[in-house]
mmCIF file of C-alpha atoms and ligand atoms in Angstrom:
data_model
loop_
_atom_site.group_PDB
_atom_site.id
_atom_site.type_symbol
_atom_site.label_atom_id
_atom_site.label_comp_id
_atom_site.label_asym_id
_atom_site.label_seq_id
_atom_site.Cartn_x
_atom_site.Cartn_y
_atom_site.Cartn_z
ATOM 1 C CA MET B 9 0.000 0.000 0.000
ATOM 2 C CA SER B 10 1.148 3.544 -0.756
ATOM 3 C CA GLN B 11 2.797 5.546 2.036
ATOM 4 C CA THR B 12 1.404 8.895 0.891
ATOM 5 C CA LEU B 13 -2.222 9.311 1.807
ATOM 6 C CA ASP B 14 -4.628 10.102 -0.962
ATOM 7 C CA LEU B 15 -7.252 11.819 1.195
ATOM 8 C CA PRO B 16 -9.677 12.703 -1.625
ATOM 9 C CA ALA B 17 -9.683 9.014 -2.646
ATOM 10 C CA LEU B 18 -10.281 7.943 0.953
ATOM 11 C CA ARG B 19 -13.177 10.390 1.297
ATOM 12 C CA GLU B 20 -14.591 9.041 -1.961
ATOM 13 C CA LYS B 21 -14.264 5.516 -0.568
ATOM 14 C CA ALA B 22 -16.171 6.572 2.552
ATOM 15 C CA ARG B 23 -18.919 8.022 0.361
ATOM 16 C CA SER B 24 -19.194 4.766 -1.658
ATOM 17 C CA LEU B 25 -19.397 2.744 1.548
ATOM 18 C CA ARG B 26 -22.231 4.951 2.846
ATOM 19 C CA LEU B 27 -24.133 4.535 -0.421
ATOM 20 C CA ASP B 28 -23.691 0.754 -0.286
ATOM 21 C CA ILE B 29 -24.933 0.648 3.331
ATOM 22 C CA LEU B 30 -27.941 2.718 2.315
ATOM 23 C CA ASP B 31 -28.749 0.483 -0.664
ATOM 24 C CA MET B 32 -28.213 -2.773 1.245
ATOM 25 C CA THR B 33 -30.429 -1.875 4.182
ATOM 26 C CA THR B 34 -33.146 -0.196 2.112
ATOM 27 C CA HIS B 35 -33.274 -3.183 -0.234
ATOM 28 C CA ALA B 36 -33.414 -5.573 2.735
ATOM 29 C CA GLY B 37 -36.025 -3.405 4.463
ATOM 30 C CA SER B 38 -34.174 -3.880 7.770
ATOM 31 C CA GLY B 39 -30.766 -3.608 9.392
ATOM 32 C CA HIS B 40 -28.761 -0.932 11.174
ATOM 33 C CA PRO B 41 -27.996 1.998 8.858
ATOM 34 C CA SER B 42 -27.224 4.643 11.498
ATOM 35 C CA SER B 43 -24.787 2.426 13.441
ATOM 36 C CA SER B 44 -23.036 1.624 10.162
ATOM 37 C CA PHE B 45 -22.822 5.242 8.952
ATOM 38 C CA SER B 46 -21.304 6.183 12.335
ATOM 39 C CA SER B 47 -18.164 4.071 11.853
ATOM 40 C CA VAL B 48 -17.526 4.559 8.107
ATOM 41 C CA GLU B 49 -14.435 6.755 8.456
ATOM 42 C CA ILE B 50 -12.936 4.470 11.127
ATOM 43 C CA LEU B 51 -13.076 1.437 8.845
ATOM 44 C CA THR B 52 -11.994 3.485 5.830
ATOM 45 C CA ALA B 53 -8.868 4.506 7.750
ATOM 46 C CA LEU B 54 -8.168 0.935 8.882
ATOM 47 C CA TYR B 55 -8.732 -0.943 5.635
ATOM 48 C CA PHE B 56 -7.872 1.653 2.987
ATOM 49 C CA GLY B 57 -5.538 4.038 4.848
ATOM 50 C CA GLY B 58 -2.586 1.645 5.039
ATOM 51 C CA ILE B 59 -3.133 0.562 8.655
ATOM 52 C CA LEU B 60 -4.482 -2.990 8.593
ATOM 53 C CA ARG B 61 -2.170 -5.597 7.034
ATOM 54 C CA TYR B 62 -4.341 -8.054 5.110
ATOM 55 C CA ARG B 63 -4.441 -10.113 1.951
ATOM 56 C CA SER B 64 -7.979 -10.431 0.652
ATOM 57 C CA ASP B 65 -6.872 -13.232 -1.689
ATOM 58 C CA GLU B 66 -5.429 -15.101 1.305
ATOM 59 C CA PRO B 67 -7.917 -14.422 4.131
ATOM 60 C CA HIS B 68 -6.241 -16.866 6.535
ATOM 61 C CA TRP B 69 -2.707 -15.472 6.043
ATOM 62 C CA PRO B 70 -1.315 -16.207 9.558
ATOM 63 C CA GLU B 71 0.489 -12.862 9.919
ATOM 64 C CA ARG B 72 -2.515 -10.718 9.004
ATOM 65 C CA ASP B 73 -3.756 -8.116 11.442
ATOM 66 C CA ARG B 74 -7.130 -9.038 12.905
ATOM 67 C CA PHE B 75 -10.126 -6.736 12.768
ATOM 68 C CA ILE B 76 -12.824 -7.663 15.270
ATOM 69 C CA MET B 77 -16.203 -6.050 14.613
ATOM 70 C CA SER B 78 -17.481 -6.187 18.167
ATOM 71 C CA LYS B 79 -20.473 -3.910 17.451
ATOM 72 C CA GLY B 80 -21.716 -6.639 15.124
ATOM 73 C CA HIS B 81 -25.023 -4.957 14.301
ATOM 74 C CA ALA B 82 -22.983 -2.612 12.048
ATOM 75 C CA ALA B 83 -22.654 -5.644 9.767
ATOM 76 C CA PRO B 84 -23.694 -3.747 6.612
ATOM 77 C CA LEU B 85 -20.584 -1.583 6.996
ATOM 78 C CA LEU B 86 -18.325 -4.588 7.528
ATOM 79 C CA TYR B 87 -19.745 -6.346 4.464
ATOM 80 C CA ALA B 88 -19.370 -3.242 2.281
ATOM 81 C CA VAL B 89 -15.757 -2.801 3.425
ATOM 82 C CA LEU B 90 -14.874 -6.461 2.827
ATOM 83 C CA ALA B 91 -16.399 -6.337 -0.656
ATOM 84 C CA HIS B 92 -14.485 -3.142 -1.509
ATOM 85 C CA ALA B 93 -11.301 -4.716 -0.131
ATOM 86 C CA GLY B 94 -11.744 -7.643 -2.548
ATOM 87 C CA TYR B 95 -12.767 -10.440 -0.186
ATOM 88 C CA PHE B 96 -15.891 -11.250 -2.217
ATOM 89 C CA ASP B 97 -18.027 -10.013 -5.067
ATOM 90 C CA ARG B 98 -19.841 -6.751 -4.312
ATOM 91 C CA GLU B 99 -23.037 -8.174 -5.880
ATOM 92 C CA LYS B 100 -23.420 -10.324 -2.759
ATOM 93 C CA LEU B 101 -24.206 -7.174 -0.766
ATOM 94 C CA TRP B 102 -27.701 -6.973 -2.223
ATOM 95 C CA THR B 103 -28.601 -10.309 -0.604
ATOM 96 C CA LEU B 104 -28.321 -8.856 2.924
ATOM 97 C CA ARG B 105 -30.664 -10.630 5.344
ATOM 98 C CA GLN B 106 -32.193 -12.896 2.678
ATOM 99 C CA VAL B 107 -32.903 -16.472 3.745
ATOM 100 C CA ASP B 108 -29.811 -18.658 3.118
ATOM 101 C CA SER B 109 -27.600 -15.663 2.223
ATOM 102 C CA PRO B 110 -24.160 -15.606 3.894
ATOM 103 C CA VAL B 111 -24.659 -11.830 4.200
ATOM 104 C CA GLU B 112 -26.493 -12.339 7.458
ATOM 105 C CA GLY B 113 -28.034 -9.698 9.690
ATOM 106 C CA HIS B 114 -25.008 -10.061 11.977
ATOM 107 C CA PRO B 115 -21.567 -11.368 10.925
ATOM 108 C CA VAL B 116 -20.992 -15.115 11.186
ATOM 109 C CA GLN B 117 -17.409 -16.371 11.058
ATOM 110 C CA GLY B 118 -16.887 -18.787 8.169
ATOM 111 C CA ARG B 119 -19.890 -17.555 6.170
ATOM 112 C CA LEU B 120 -17.823 -14.996 4.228
ATOM 113 C CA PRO B 121 -14.061 -14.534 3.881
ATOM 114 C CA GLY B 122 -12.674 -11.745 6.044
ATOM 115 C CA ILE B 123 -15.095 -12.142 8.960
ATOM 116 C CA GLU B 124 -12.757 -12.802 11.897
ATOM 117 C CA THR B 125 -15.424 -13.506 14.506
ATOM 118 C CA THR B 126 -19.129 -14.034 14.941
ATOM 119 C CA SER B 127 -20.634 -10.988 16.626
ATOM 120 C CA GLY B 128 -23.920 -9.326 17.417
ATOM 121 C CA SER B 129 -24.116 -10.328 21.031
ATOM 122 C CA LEU B 130 -22.418 -7.220 22.406
ATOM 123 C CA GLY B 131 -19.489 -7.196 24.814
ATOM 124 C CA LYS B 132 -17.217 -9.919 23.462
ATOM 125 C CA GLY B 133 -14.748 -8.055 21.251
ATOM 126 C CA ILE B 134 -11.917 -7.322 23.673
ATOM 127 C CA SER B 135 -12.086 -10.888 24.987
ATOM 128 C CA VAL B 136 -11.802 -12.274 21.453
ATOM 129 C CA GLY B 137 -9.016 -9.806 20.668
ATOM 130 C CA LEU B 138 -7.074 -10.789 23.768
ATOM 131 C CA GLY B 139 -7.385 -14.434 22.726
ATOM 132 C CA HIS B 140 -5.688 -13.488 19.448
ATOM 133 C CA VAL B 141 -2.968 -11.637 21.384
ATOM 134 C CA LEU B 142 -2.161 -14.657 23.534
ATOM 135 C CA GLY B 143 -2.443 -17.074 20.598
ATOM 136 C CA GLY B 144 -0.091 -14.900 18.551
ATOM 137 C CA ARG B 145 2.447 -14.943 21.366
ATOM 138 C CA MET B 146 2.341 -18.732 21.550
ATOM 139 C CA ASN B 147 2.833 -18.968 17.778
ATOM 140 C CA GLY B 148 5.537 -16.277 17.546
ATOM 141 C CA LEU B 149 3.416 -14.014 15.311
ATOM 142 C CA ASN B 150 3.547 -10.224 15.504
ATOM 143 C CA TYR B 151 0.182 -9.142 14.159
ATOM 144 C CA ARG B 152 -1.962 -6.419 15.691
ATOM 145 C CA ILE B 153 -5.591 -6.716 16.709
ATOM 146 C CA TYR B 154 -8.065 -3.884 16.235
ATOM 147 C CA VAL B 155 -11.436 -4.120 17.993
ATOM 148 C CA LEU B 156 -14.345 -1.806 17.180
ATOM 149 C CA LEU B 157 -16.680 -1.247 20.137
ATOM 150 C CA GLY B 158 -19.883 0.748 20.460
ATOM 151 C CA ASP B 159 -20.252 3.146 23.363
ATOM 152 C CA GLY B 160 -23.489 1.471 24.446
ATOM 153 C CA GLU B 161 -21.585 -1.786 24.201
ATOM 154 C CA CYS B 162 -19.189 -0.445 26.836
ATOM 155 C CA GLU B 163 -22.053 -0.766 29.309
ATOM 156 C CA GLU B 164 -21.463 -4.537 29.159
ATOM 157 C CA GLY B 165 -19.557 -5.952 32.149
ATOM 158 C CA GLN B 166 -17.490 -8.296 29.979
ATOM 159 C CA ILE B 167 -15.772 -5.286 28.363
ATOM 160 C CA TRP B 168 -14.287 -4.258 31.700
ATOM 161 C CA GLU B 169 -13.339 -7.765 32.763
ATOM 162 C CA ALA B 170 -11.454 -8.128 29.473
ATOM 163 C CA ALA B 171 -9.932 -4.648 29.916
ATOM 164 C CA ILE B 172 -8.439 -5.757 33.244
ATOM 165 C CA ALA B 173 -7.038 -8.904 31.641
ATOM 166 C CA ALA B 174 -5.587 -7.059 28.621
ATOM 167 C CA ALA B 175 -3.684 -4.679 30.903
ATOM 168 C CA HIS B 176 -2.533 -7.595 33.045
ATOM 169 C CA PHE B 177 -1.127 -9.368 29.980
ATOM 170 C CA LYS B 178 0.477 -6.109 28.709
ATOM 171 C CA ALA B 179 -1.330 -6.576 25.402
ATOM 172 C CA ASP B 180 0.325 -3.687 23.560
ATOM 173 C CA ASN B 181 -0.655 -5.070 20.146
ATOM 174 C CA LEU B 182 -4.340 -4.801 21.102
ATOM 175 C CA ILE B 183 -6.020 -1.583 19.983
ATOM 176 C CA ALA B 184 -9.633 -0.920 20.899
ATOM 177 C CA ILE B 185 -11.549 1.772 19.048
ATOM 178 C CA VAL B 186 -14.739 3.062 20.634
ATOM 179 C CA ASP B 187 -17.357 4.582 18.346
ATOM 180 C CA TYR B 188 -18.452 7.203 20.868
ATOM 181 C CA ASN B 189 -21.614 8.451 19.146
ATOM 182 C CA LYS B 190 -23.336 9.103 22.515
ATOM 183 C CA TYR B 191 -26.348 6.923 21.642
ATOM 184 C CA GLN B 192 -27.270 3.296 22.037
ATOM 185 C CA GLU B 193 -30.428 1.511 20.900
ATOM 186 C CA THR B 194 -33.001 3.097 23.168
ATOM 187 C CA GLY B 195 -31.638 6.609 23.592
ATOM 188 C CA PRO B 196 -28.736 8.760 24.780
ATOM 189 C CA ILE B 197 -25.981 7.002 26.712
ATOM 190 C CA SER B 198 -26.048 9.783 29.322
ATOM 191 C CA ARG B 199 -29.653 8.846 30.146
ATOM 192 C CA GLU B 200 -29.561 5.049 29.709
ATOM 193 C CA MET B 201 -26.263 4.277 31.492
ATOM 194 C CA ALA B 202 -23.748 7.122 31.653
ATOM 195 C CA LEU B 203 -20.108 6.273 30.853
ATOM 196 C CA GLU B 204 -18.396 9.493 31.860
ATOM 197 C CA PRO B 205 -15.710 10.057 32.988
ATOM 198 C CA PHE B 206 -14.877 7.661 30.173
ATOM 199 C CA VAL B 207 -11.225 8.510 29.503
ATOM 200 C CA GLU B 208 -10.414 8.273 33.200
ATOM 201 C CA LYS B 209 -12.096 4.861 33.434
ATOM 202 C CA TRP B 210 -9.896 3.383 30.694
ATOM 203 C CA ARG B 211 -6.792 4.971 32.248
ATOM 204 C CA ALA B 212 -7.695 3.523 35.635
ATOM 205 C CA PHE B 213 -7.881 0.102 33.978
ATOM 206 C CA GLY B 214 -4.283 0.512 32.777
ATOM 207 C CA TRP B 215 -4.883 1.488 29.150
ATOM 208 C CA HIS B 216 -3.247 4.162 27.039
ATOM 209 C CA VAL B 217 -6.006 6.483 25.798
ATOM 210 C CA GLU B 218 -6.306 8.755 22.750
ATOM 211 C CA GLU B 219 -9.280 10.820 21.597
ATOM 212 C CA VAL B 220 -10.000 11.831 18.024
ATOM 213 C CA ASP B 221 -12.726 13.115 15.709
ATOM 214 C CA GLY B 222 -14.151 9.860 14.333
ATOM 215 C CA HIS B 223 -15.036 11.368 10.963
ATOM 216 C CA ASP B 224 -11.604 12.898 10.250
ATOM 217 C CA ILE B 225 -9.873 10.143 8.270
ATOM 218 C CA GLN B 226 -6.433 11.764 8.396
ATOM 219 C CA ALA B 227 -6.605 12.297 12.170
ATOM 220 C CA ILE B 228 -7.761 8.708 12.706
ATOM 221 C CA ILE B 229 -4.855 7.357 10.654
ATOM 222 C CA GLU B 230 -2.341 9.519 12.530
ATOM 223 C CA THR B 231 -3.752 8.352 15.868
ATOM 224 C CA LEU B 232 -3.670 4.704 14.805
ATOM 225 C CA LYS B 233 -0.027 5.098 13.767
ATOM 226 C CA ALA B 234 0.810 6.742 17.087
ATOM 227 C CA VAL B 235 -0.707 3.963 19.203
ATOM 228 C CA GLN B 236 1.124 1.299 17.188
ATOM 229 C CA LYS B 237 4.279 2.483 19.002
ATOM 230 C CA MET B 238 2.826 1.956 22.471
ATOM 231 C CA LYS B 239 4.763 -0.528 24.596
ATOM 232 C CA GLY B 240 3.645 -2.471 27.660
ATOM 233 C CA ARG B 241 -0.081 -1.685 27.677
ATOM 234 C CA PRO B 242 -3.112 -1.853 25.415
ATOM 235 C CA SER B 243 -4.491 1.257 23.730
ATOM 236 C CA VAL B 244 -7.978 2.581 23.260
ATOM 237 C CA ILE B 245 -8.941 5.287 20.803
ATOM 238 C CA ILE B 246 -12.132 7.078 21.715
ATOM 239 C CA THR B 247 -13.534 8.388 18.454
ATOM 240 C CA HIS B 248 -16.141 11.125 18.730
ATOM 241 C CA THR B 249 -18.762 10.390 16.115
ATOM 242 C CA VAL B 250 -22.300 11.189 15.052
ATOM 243 C CA LYS B 251 -24.733 8.305 14.841
ATOM 244 C CA GLY B 252 -26.225 8.312 11.335
ATOM 245 C CA LYS B 253 -23.414 10.538 10.047
ATOM 246 C CA GLY B 254 -23.972 11.889 6.545
ATOM 247 C CA VAL B 255 -27.780 11.974 6.483
ATOM 248 C CA SER B 256 -29.323 14.847 8.466
ATOM 249 C CA PHE B 257 -32.673 13.265 9.309
ATOM 250 C CA VAL B 258 -31.009 10.018 10.415
ATOM 251 C CA GLU B 259 -28.522 11.951 12.570
ATOM 252 C CA ALA B 260 -31.508 13.679 14.200
ATOM 253 C CA ASP B 261 -33.513 10.526 15.008
ATOM 254 C CA TYR B 262 -32.021 7.730 17.101
ATOM 255 C CA THR B 263 -34.964 5.437 16.296
ATOM 256 C CA PHE B 264 -33.217 4.697 12.998
ATOM 257 C CA HIS B 265 -30.979 2.410 15.090
ATOM 258 C CA GLY B 266 -32.549 -0.851 13.891
ATOM 259 C CA ARG B 267 -34.710 0.497 11.091
ATOM 260 C CA ALA B 268 -34.061 0.837 7.386
ATOM 261 C CA LEU B 269 -34.955 3.947 5.421
ATOM 262 C CA THR B 270 -37.993 3.746 3.160
ATOM 263 C CA PRO B 271 -37.236 3.971 -0.587
ATOM 264 C CA GLU B 272 -38.436 7.613 -0.540
ATOM 265 C CA GLN B 273 -36.220 8.476 2.439
ATOM 266 C CA ALA B 274 -33.354 6.665 0.764
ATOM 267 C CA GLU B 275 -33.584 8.954 -2.275
ATOM 268 C CA LYS B 276 -33.238 12.029 -0.034
ATOM 269 C CA ALA B 277 -30.378 10.333 1.828
ATOM 270 C CA ARG B 278 -28.594 9.537 -1.439
ATOM 271 C CA GLU B 279 -28.668 13.213 -2.431
ATOM 272 C CA GLU B 280 -27.215 14.242 0.931
ATOM 273 C CA ILE B 281 -24.473 11.615 0.761
ATOM 274 C CA LEU B 282 -23.590 12.617 -2.797
ATOM 275 C CA CYS B 283 -23.468 16.335 -1.910
ATOM 276 C CA GLY B 284 -21.824 15.909 1.533
HETATM 277 C C1 TPP F 23 -25.601 -8.603 24.770
HETATM 278 C C2 TPP F 23 -26.525 -7.761 23.950
HETATM 279 N N1 TPP F 23 -27.460 -7.030 24.566
HETATM 280 C C3 TPP F 23 -28.325 -6.264 23.836
HETATM 281 C C4 TPP F 23 -28.247 -6.249 22.479
HETATM 282 C C5 TPP F 23 -29.249 -5.439 21.673
HETATM 283 N N2 TPP F 23 -28.596 -4.292 21.055
HETATM 284 C C6 TPP F 23 -28.219 -4.301 19.757
HETATM 285 S S1 TPP F 23 -27.442 -2.895 19.303
HETATM 286 C C7 TPP F 23 -27.650 -2.225 20.847
HETATM 287 C C8 TPP F 23 -27.177 -0.855 21.173
HETATM 288 C C9 TPP F 23 -25.723 -0.712 20.884
HETATM 289 O O1 TPP F 23 -25.348 0.615 21.048
HETATM 290 P P1 TPP F 23 -23.879 1.056 20.732
HETATM 291 O O2 TPP F 23 -22.935 0.054 21.255
HETATM 292 O O3 TPP F 23 -23.729 2.445 21.226
HETATM 293 O O4 TPP F 23 -23.799 0.972 19.151
HETATM 294 P P2 TPP F 23 -24.158 2.055 18.038
HETATM 295 O O5 TPP F 23 -25.254 1.458 17.255
HETATM 296 O O6 TPP F 23 -24.565 3.331 18.708
HETATM 297 O O7 TPP F 23 -22.910 2.236 17.258
HETATM 298 C C10 TPP F 23 -28.298 -3.111 21.689
HETATM 299 C C11 TPP F 23 -28.636 -2.834 23.102
HETATM 300 C C12 TPP F 23 -27.244 -7.034 21.871
HETATM 301 N N3 TPP F 23 -27.079 -7.056 20.541
HETATM 302 N N4 TPP F 23 -26.379 -7.768 22.616
HETATM 303 MG MG1 MG F 24 -23.518 4.216 20.271
#
């Protein structure tokens, strides 16, 4: 991959991913568009910004970095990214949530190349990631593991149990990224189960913490490169995001969490994404 960043191309990639998420979920009539839109720039930075080491034509390459989609309901985004990265034919995307399609409502390991873990039941990602850390050590492999968490997901107790363990095992090749969009399924995090002071909590658990604008691709890439140098403890990047990013009326309405846009709404959304 090229060392010089082509930011206009990366922004164009992010736009294409948003359009694919929109088309997949509208065609399926269900799914999680706003959760997927929220993390588009994070995955663009990881997969297309020269961060993640992968070979889409050799999905089980032992030295590959692992990407764990812990907020598994953002499956449409993961599928769009994997298709754009060359893991499978993009035409498959339009079978999202159809009976017998491998493009399931939540990712299932083994159903499509590039899916590193089954997810959808929230809270497991750091535990899975730490398993890869310890397995890599036993096998003498130096890959990194990136785990994408939702902020609502961080209300799960297993996240914090795994955070203790990751610090204990000095898992400095484990990088958690929190999509801090301030909303979960049923409303604002501050009302449902407040997380603040969030940075201090991670620090108290022994993690190195960075904060970044989760829609600024360049800043995300720079932060990811910075945490790669961390020694002796795991890192977490808290990315400040907007749930539904890119479509004004989805940003303004958290009930789009598990609801697709109607075909009419999708036309308005397409215009906004194309002009944004
Ligand atoms: C263990 C578990 N409990 C509840 C759910 C139902 N659920 C699906 S998504 C979601 C909210 C997740 O919010 P967040 O992590 O903030 O993700 P966002 O969509 O905002 O990115 C919930 C409660 C689940 N999938 N797994
Ligand atoms: Mg959230």
